[in-house]
Amino acid sequence: MYRCARRLTVASVSLLLMGGCAGTPAGLQPHALKDEAGHKGYLSQDALAALAAHIPAPPASGSTADQADKAASQALRRFENTDRWLLATSHAEVRSPFALQHFDCVLGVRYDPAQHQAPATARVFDKLFEDAEAASTLVKRRAFRARPVGDETDREACQTVSTAGRNSPSYPSGSATVGAAYGAAMAAIAPDKAAEVHEIGRQIALSRAICGMHYPTDVRVGAALGQAVFDQAARSPEFRADLTAAQAELASLRARGQTNPGCAAERRALTMTRDLGL
């Protein structure tokens, strides 16, 4: 789904170590929901449709809410080309196994994709990705809202974005939906670090607004949908079996004591936006 579309500077190498490469997600291309028979998540199509049905319409263009959203988006431009911008570039990679690394630092482990040490955890992320992406796509089909980089065609994004990507729907943020679902899943896998991993899920969502790919409302609504996706998926016997295996994988990784070399850079970047309240 992703290709390395932009090389970072030498100063950002430690961040790159954490998240593989960030390219243009398929979610930024014209949206099409997978054929029902090909869906490989935890949830049924009926369950996904029910979750999507509870999501309200986006703010109307020109409304007070829309104008406030656009002002908030403009305020986030102060992070362009900062360490937090580079972390947002890393966060654009939301596919496993690379996405597991977003949680390395708060867990004190190294989910190394080259070693294939955590197949059950990757399976949890893969299935939640399918569910979260499908649910957000169902909402996108109902009403179109332009992205910040679509409304402002000269606005820089923290990743390479095609013309089609700039003109694809912004509401709700699919990546925020995925990030929130991941944060909730990691809280179940590592309950002793529940608050910390939930915060990483929130920061993954926030990164999409920092990147100019979504407005803050798109991110907030996407994150709420992601939590709802997880809450529904967590009731599945299939998820509970995967959870048990993922918890065992985390215990094994903790026993090894290996950590991610990019954590110092992540800590510096996160201090820049931790108290934004978005």
GROMACS .gro file of N, CA and C in nm, residues 27-147:
model
  363
   27GLY      N    1  -0.535   0.507   0.098
   27GLY     CA    2  -0.649   0.583   0.149
   27GLY      C    3  -0.654   0.723   0.095
   28LEU      N    4  -0.543   0.773   0.035
   28LEU     CA    5  -0.543   0.905  -0.023
   28LEU      C    6  -0.579   0.902  -0.170
   29GLN      N    7  -0.599   0.786  -0.224
   29GLN     CA    8  -0.643   0.772  -0.361
   29GLN      C    9  -0.796   0.771  -0.362
   30PRO      N   10  -0.860   0.785  -0.480
   30PRO     CA   11  -1.006   0.779  -0.483
   30PRO      C   12  -1.058   0.657  -0.411
   31HIS      N   13  -1.154   0.679  -0.320
   31HIS     CA   14  -1.193   0.576  -0.226
   31HIS      C   15  -1.288   0.473  -0.287
   32ALA      N   16  -1.260   0.347  -0.261
   32ALA     CA   17  -1.349   0.239  -0.301
   32ALA      C   18  -1.344   0.131  -0.195
   33LEU      N   19  -1.457   0.094  -0.141
   33LEU     CA   20  -1.463  -0.008  -0.038
   33LEU      C   21  -1.438  -0.145  -0.101
   34LYS      N   22  -1.361  -0.227  -0.029
   34LYS     CA   23  -1.335  -0.361  -0.079
   34LYS      C   24  -1.465  -0.440  -0.096
   35ASP      N   25  -1.461  -0.530  -0.189
   35ASP     CA   26  -1.573  -0.621  -0.205
   35ASP      C   27  -1.596  -0.695  -0.074
   36GLU      N   28  -1.723  -0.708  -0.035
   36GLU     CA   29  -1.755  -0.767   0.093
   36GLU      C   30  -1.688  -0.903   0.114
   37ALA      N   31  -1.679  -0.982   0.010
   37ALA     CA   32  -1.621  -1.115   0.022
   37ALA      C   33  -1.473  -1.108   0.053
   38GLY      N   34  -1.407  -0.995   0.021
   38GLY     CA   35  -1.264  -0.984   0.043
   38GLY      C   36  -1.227  -0.919   0.175
   39HIS      N   37  -1.325  -0.879   0.255
   39HIS     CA   38  -1.295  -0.813   0.382
   39HIS      C   39  -1.235  -0.914   0.480
   40LYS      N   40  -1.124  -0.874   0.544
   40LYS     CA   41  -1.051  -0.969   0.628
   40LYS      C   42  -1.034  -0.917   0.770
   41GLY      N   43  -1.123  -0.831   0.815
   41GLY     CA   44  -1.115  -0.780   0.951
   41GLY      C   45  -1.191  -0.868   1.048
   42TYR      N   46  -1.211  -0.813   1.168
   42TYR     CA   47  -1.287  -0.885   1.271
   42TYR      C   48  -1.437  -0.867   1.254
   43LEU      N   49  -1.479  -0.758   1.191
   43LEU     CA   50  -1.621  -0.721   1.192
   43LEU      C   51  -1.690  -0.756   1.060
   44SER      N   52  -1.818  -0.782   1.071
   44SER     CA   53  -1.900  -0.807   0.952
   44SER      C   54  -1.933  -0.676   0.883
   45GLN      N   55  -1.978  -0.685   0.759
   45GLN     CA   56  -2.019  -0.566   0.687
   45GLN      C   57  -2.137  -0.497   0.755
   46ASP      N   58  -2.227  -0.575   0.813
   46ASP     CA   59  -2.341  -0.515   0.883
   46ASP      C   60  -2.294  -0.437   1.005
   47ALA      N   61  -2.198  -0.492   1.077
   47ALA     CA   62  -2.145  -0.423   1.195
   47ALA      C   63  -2.075  -0.294   1.156
   48LEU      N   64  -1.999  -0.299   1.049
   48LEU     CA   65  -1.929  -0.180   1.001
   48LEU      C   66  -2.028  -0.073   0.957
   49ALA      N   67  -2.132  -0.114   0.887
   49ALA     CA   68  -2.234  -0.019   0.841
   49ALA      C   69  -2.304   0.047   0.959
   50ALA      N   70  -2.329  -0.031   1.064
   50ALA     CA   71  -2.396   0.024   1.183
   50ALA      C   72  -2.307   0.127   1.251
   51LEU      N   73  -2.178   0.101   1.260
   51LEU     CA   74  -2.085   0.196   1.320
   51LEU      C   75  -2.079   0.325   1.237
   52ALA      N   76  -2.070   0.309   1.106
   52ALA     CA   77  -2.061   0.425   1.017
   52ALA      C   78  -2.187   0.510   1.023
   53ALA      N   79  -2.302   0.446   1.043
   53ALA     CA   80  -2.430   0.518   1.042
   53ALA      C   81  -2.441   0.617   1.157
   54HIS      N   82  -2.363   0.597   1.264
   54HIS     CA   83  -2.370   0.686   1.379
   54HIS      C   84  -2.281   0.809   1.365
   55ILE      N   85  -2.205   0.817   1.259
   55ILE     CA   86  -2.114   0.931   1.240
   55ILE      C   87  -2.189   1.046   1.175
   56PRO      N   88  -2.185   1.166   1.232
   56PRO     CA   89  -2.259   1.279   1.175
   56PRO      C   90  -2.194   1.328   1.046
   57ALA      N   91  -2.266   1.413   0.976
   57ALA     CA   92  -2.212   1.474   0.854
   57ALA      C   93  -2.100   1.571   0.890
   58PRO      N   94  -2.008   1.597   0.797
   58PRO     CA   95  -1.901   1.694   0.823
   58PRO      C   96  -1.956   1.835   0.834
   59PRO      N   97  -1.880   1.927   0.890
   59PRO     CA   98  -1.925   2.067   0.895
   59PRO      C   99  -1.955   2.119   0.756
   60ALA      N  100  -2.064   2.192   0.742
   60ALA     CA  101  -2.100   2.249   0.612
   60ALA      C  102  -1.998   2.355   0.571
   61SER      N  103  -1.965   2.355   0.445
   61SER     CA  104  -1.868   2.452   0.394
   61SER      C  105  -1.913   2.595   0.425
   62GLY      N  106  -1.824   2.673   0.484
   62GLY     CA  107  -1.854   2.811   0.517
   62GLY      C  108  -1.923   2.831   0.650
   63SER      N  109  -1.960   2.722   0.717
   63SER     CA  110  -2.027   2.732   0.847
   63SER      C  111  -1.928   2.780   0.953
   64THR      N  112  -1.981   2.817   1.069
   64THR     CA  113  -1.894   2.860   1.179
   64THR      C  114  -1.797   2.749   1.219
   65ALA      N  115  -1.848   2.626   1.224
   65ALA     CA  116  -1.762   2.512   1.259
   65ALA      C  117  -1.654   2.491   1.154
   66ASP      N  118  -1.690   2.504   1.029
   66ASP     CA  119  -1.594   2.487   0.920
   66ASP      C  120  -1.486   2.595   0.927
   67GLN      N  121  -1.525   2.718   0.952
   67GLN     CA  122  -1.428   2.826   0.960
   67GLN      C  123  -1.334   2.808   1.079
   68ALA      N  124  -1.388   2.762   1.193
   68ALA     CA  125  -1.304   2.737   1.310
   68ALA      C  126  -1.205   2.625   1.282
   69ASP      N  127  -1.252   2.523   1.211
   69ASP     CA  128  -1.165   2.411   1.174
   69ASP      C  129  -1.049   2.459   1.086
   70LYS      N  130  -1.081   2.545   0.992
   70LYS     CA  131  -0.978   2.593   0.899
   70LYS      C  132  -0.878   2.683   0.971
   71ALA      N  133  -0.926   2.760   1.067
   71ALA     CA  134  -0.834   2.842   1.146
   71ALA      C  135  -0.741   2.754   1.230
   72ALA      N  136  -0.797   2.648   1.289
   72ALA     CA  137  -0.715   2.556   1.368
   72ALA      C  138  -0.612   2.485   1.282
   73SER      N  139  -0.653   2.451   1.160
   73SER     CA  140  -0.560   2.387   1.066
   73SER      C  141  -0.445   2.481   1.031
   74GLN      N  142  -0.476   2.607   1.009
   74GLN     CA  143  -0.372   2.705   0.979
   74GLN      C  144  -0.274   2.718   1.095
   75ALA      N  145  -0.326   2.715   1.217
   75ALA     CA  146  -0.239   2.727   1.335
   75ALA      C  147  -0.139   2.612   1.344
   76LEU      N  148  -0.178   2.495   1.293
   76LEU     CA  149  -0.089   2.379   1.298
   76LEU      C  150   0.027   2.391   1.200
   77ARG      N  151   0.022   2.486   1.110
   77ARG     CA  152   0.130   2.502   1.013
   77ARG      C  153   0.261   2.544   1.079
   78ARG      N  154   0.254   2.588   1.203
   78ARG     CA  155   0.379   2.625   1.271
   78ARG      C  156   0.470   2.505   1.294
   79PHE      N  157   0.416   2.385   1.280
   79PHE     CA  158   0.497   2.265   1.299
   79PHE      C  159   0.564   2.217   1.169
   80GLU      N  160   0.538   2.284   1.058
   80GLU     CA  161   0.596   2.241   0.931
   80GLU      C  162   0.749   2.240   0.940
   81ASN      N  163   0.807   2.128   0.896
   81ASN     CA  164   0.952   2.110   0.889
   81ASN      C  165   1.022   2.112   1.024
   82THR      N  166   0.946   2.089   1.132
   82THR     CA  167   1.004   2.072   1.264
   82THR      C  168   1.020   1.922   1.292
   83ASP      N  169   1.075   1.889   1.410
   83ASP     CA  170   1.084   1.749   1.448
   83ASP      C  171   0.947   1.683   1.453
   84ARG      N  172   0.845   1.759   1.496
   84ARG     CA  173   0.711   1.700   1.503
   84ARG      C  174   0.656   1.672   1.364
   85TRP      N  175   0.694   1.753   1.267
   85TRP     CA  176   0.657   1.730   1.127
   85TRP      C  177   0.718   1.600   1.077
   86LEU      N  178   0.843   1.577   1.112
   86LEU     CA  179   0.910   1.455   1.068
   86LEU      C  180   0.849   1.332   1.134
   87LEU      N  181   0.809   1.346   1.261
   87LEU     CA  182   0.740   1.235   1.326
   87LEU      C  183   0.606   1.208   1.258
   88ALA      N  184   0.538   1.314   1.218
   88ALA     CA  185   0.411   1.298   1.145
   88ALA      C  186   0.434   1.223   1.013
   89THR      N  187   0.547   1.248   0.949
   89THR     CA  188   0.582   1.176   0.827
   89THR      C  189   0.595   1.027   0.856
   90SER      N  190   0.659   0.994   0.968
   90SER     CA  191   0.670   0.854   1.008
   90SER      C  192   0.533   0.795   1.039
   91HIS      N  193   0.449   0.872   1.108
   91HIS     CA  194   0.314   0.824   1.145
   91HIS      C  195   0.226   0.797   1.024
   92ALA      N  196   0.262   0.853   0.908
   92ALA     CA  197   0.181   0.827   0.788
   92ALA      C  198   0.181   0.680   0.749
   93GLU      N  199   0.279   0.605   0.798
   93GLU     CA  200   0.284   0.461   0.773
   93GLU      C  201   0.201   0.390   0.878
   94VAL      N  202   0.082   0.349   0.842
   94VAL     CA  203  -0.007   0.286   0.939
   94VAL      C  204  -0.034   0.138   0.908
   95ARG      N  205   0.040   0.082   0.817
   95ARG     CA  206   0.029  -0.061   0.791
   95ARG      C  207   0.127  -0.137   0.879
   96SER      N  208   0.084  -0.254   0.930
   96SER     CA  209   0.180  -0.340   0.999
   96SER      C  210   0.267  -0.408   0.891
   97PRO      N  211   0.389  -0.450   0.928
   97PRO     CA  212   0.443  -0.452   1.064
   97PRO      C  213   0.506  -0.320   1.107
   98PHE      N  214   0.525  -0.224   1.015
   98PHE     CA  215   0.592  -0.100   1.052
   98PHE      C  216   0.515  -0.022   1.157
   99ALA      N  217   0.382  -0.026   1.151
   99ALA     CA  218   0.302   0.052   1.244
   99ALA      C  219   0.323   0.009   1.388
  100LEU      N  220   0.362  -0.114   1.411
  100LEU     CA  221   0.386  -0.159   1.548
  100LEU      C  222   0.496  -0.076   1.613
  101GLN      N  223   0.591  -0.027   1.532
  101GLN     CA  224   0.704   0.047   1.587
  101GLN      C  225   0.665   0.180   1.648
  102HIS      N  226   0.548   0.232   1.611
  102HIS     CA  227   0.503   0.357   1.671
  102HIS      C  228   0.486   0.343   1.822
  103PHE      N  229   0.475   0.221   1.871
  103PHE     CA  230   0.452   0.197   2.013
  103PHE      C  231   0.577   0.147   2.085
  104ASP      N  232   0.688   0.136   2.014
  104ASP     CA  233   0.812   0.087   2.074
  104ASP      C  234   0.853   0.165   2.197
  105CYS      N  235   0.853   0.297   2.186
  105CYS     CA  236   0.915   0.381   2.288
  105CYS      C  237   0.837   0.379   2.419
  106VAL      N  238   0.706   0.386   2.412
  106VAL     CA  239   0.629   0.386   2.537
  106VAL      C  240   0.625   0.247   2.600
  107LEU      N  241   0.647   0.143   2.520
  107LEU     CA  242   0.649   0.007   2.574
  107LEU      C  243   0.790  -0.038   2.612
  108GLY      N  244   0.893   0.034   2.566
  108GLY     CA  245   1.030  -0.003   2.598
  108GLY      C  246   1.075  -0.129   2.529
  109VAL      N  247   1.026  -0.153   2.406
  109VAL     CA  248   1.061  -0.273   2.331
  109VAL      C  249   1.099  -0.234   2.189
  110ARG      N  250   1.132  -0.335   2.109
  110ARG     CA  251   1.162  -0.313   1.968
  110ARG      C  252   1.082  -0.410   1.885
  111TYR      N  253   0.973  -0.362   1.821
  111TYR     CA  254   0.900  -0.444   1.725
  111TYR      C  255   0.974  -0.430   1.591
  112ASP      N  256   1.071  -0.514   1.571
  112ASP     CA  257   1.156  -0.506   1.452
  112ASP      C  258   1.089  -0.580   1.337
  113PRO      N  259   1.044  -0.511   1.233
  113PRO     CA  260   0.972  -0.579   1.125
  113PRO      C  261   1.058  -0.679   1.050
  114ALA      N  262   1.189  -0.659   1.052
  114ALA     CA  263   1.278  -0.751   0.980
  114ALA      C  264   1.287  -0.888   1.049
  115GLN      N  265   1.254  -0.890   1.178
  115GLN     CA  266   1.269  -1.014   1.255
  115GLN      C  267   1.140  -1.097   1.265
  116HIS      N  268   1.028  -1.038   1.229
  116HIS     CA  269   0.899  -1.110   1.233
  116HIS      C  270   0.876  -1.174   1.371
  117GLN      N  271   0.902  -1.095   1.476
  117GLN     CA  272   0.893  -1.150   1.613
  117GLN      C  273   0.751  -1.151   1.667
  118ALA      N  274   0.659  -1.079   1.604
  118ALA     CA  275   0.527  -1.061   1.664
  118ALA      C  276   0.415  -1.083   1.562
  119PRO      N  277   0.404  -1.204   1.509
  119PRO     CA  278   0.302  -1.228   1.406
  119PRO      C  279   0.159  -1.209   1.456
  120ALA      N  280   0.132  -1.243   1.581
  120ALA     CA  281  -0.004  -1.227   1.633
  120ALA      C  282  -0.039  -1.079   1.648
  121THR      N  283   0.058  -0.999   1.696
  121THR     CA  284   0.034  -0.855   1.710
  121THR      C  285   0.012  -0.792   1.572
  122ALA      N  286   0.093  -0.833   1.477
  122ALA     CA  287   0.074  -0.784   1.340
  122ALA      C  288  -0.062  -0.824   1.286
  123ARG      N  289  -0.108  -0.944   1.322
  123ARG     CA  290  -0.240  -0.990   1.276
  123ARG      C  291  -0.351  -0.902   1.336
  124VAL      N  292  -0.338  -0.867   1.464
  124VAL     CA  293  -0.434  -0.777   1.526
  124VAL      C  294  -0.440  -0.645   1.450
  125PHE      N  295  -0.322  -0.589   1.421
  125PHE     CA  296  -0.317  -0.462   1.349
  125PHE      C  297  -0.374  -0.476   1.208
  126ASP      N  298  -0.342  -0.583   1.140
  126ASP     CA  299  -0.392  -0.604   1.004
  126ASP      C  300  -0.544  -0.606   1.002
  127LYS      N  301  -0.603  -0.679   1.095
  127LYS     CA  302  -0.749  -0.693   1.096
  127LYS      C  303  -0.817  -0.563   1.138
  128LEU      N  304  -0.760  -0.495   1.236
  128LEU     CA  305  -0.817  -0.367   1.277
  128LEU      C  306  -0.803  -0.264   1.166
  129PHE      N  307  -0.693  -0.269   1.092
  129PHE     CA  308  -0.677  -0.179   0.977
  129PHE      C  309  -0.791  -0.201   0.879
  130GLU      N  310  -0.819  -0.325   0.847
  130GLU     CA  311  -0.927  -0.356   0.753
  130GLU      C  312  -1.060  -0.299   0.802
  131ASP      N  313  -1.089  -0.321   0.930
  131ASP     CA  314  -1.216  -0.274   0.986
  131ASP      C  315  -1.222  -0.121   0.990
  132ALA      N  316  -1.116  -0.058   1.038
  132ALA     CA  317  -1.115   0.087   1.051
  132ALA      C  318  -1.122   0.155   0.915
  133GLU      N  319  -1.048   0.104   0.820
  133GLU     CA  320  -1.048   0.162   0.685
  133GLU      C  321  -1.184   0.146   0.619
  134ALA      N  322  -1.244   0.029   0.638
  134ALA     CA  323  -1.376   0.005   0.578
  134ALA      C  324  -1.482   0.095   0.640
  135ALA      N  325  -1.479   0.110   0.773
  135ALA     CA  326  -1.578   0.194   0.840
  135ALA      C  327  -1.564   0.340   0.798
  136SER      N  328  -1.441   0.390   0.792
  136SER     CA  329  -1.423   0.530   0.753
  136SER      C  330  -1.461   0.552   0.607
  137THR      N  331  -1.437   0.454   0.523
  137THR     CA  332  -1.474   0.465   0.382
  137THR      C  333  -1.625   0.474   0.364
  138LEU      N  334  -1.699   0.398   0.443
  138LEU     CA  335  -1.845   0.405   0.436
  138LEU      C  336  -1.895   0.545   0.468
  139VAL      N  337  -1.831   0.610   0.565
  139VAL     CA  338  -1.870   0.748   0.599
  139VAL      C  339  -1.830   0.843   0.487
  140LYS      N  340  -1.712   0.826   0.432
  140LYS     CA  341  -1.665   0.914   0.324
  140LYS      C  342  -1.760   0.910   0.203
  141ARG      N  343  -1.820   0.797   0.182
  141ARG     CA  344  -1.910   0.783   0.067
  141ARG      C  345  -2.034   0.870   0.079
  142ARG      N  346  -2.072   0.907   0.202
  142ARG     CA  347  -2.198   0.979   0.222
  142ARG      C  348  -2.188   1.127   0.188
  143ALA      N  349  -2.071   1.187   0.218
  143ALA     CA  350  -2.057   1.331   0.196
  143ALA      C  351  -1.909   1.363   0.174
  144PHE      N  352  -1.883   1.453   0.083
  144PHE     CA  353  -1.744   1.489   0.051
  144PHE      C  354  -1.703   1.615   0.125
  145ARG      N  355  -1.588   1.609   0.188
  145ARG     CA  356  -1.524   1.728   0.243
  145ARG      C  357  -1.381   1.732   0.191
  146ALA      N  358  -1.340   1.846   0.140
  146ALA     CA  359  -1.204   1.858   0.085
  146ALA      C  360  -1.100   1.856   0.196
  147ARG      N  361  -0.981   1.812   0.160
  147ARG     CA  362  -0.868   1.814   0.253
  147ARG      C  363  -0.809   1.954   0.261
   0.00000   0.00000   0.00000
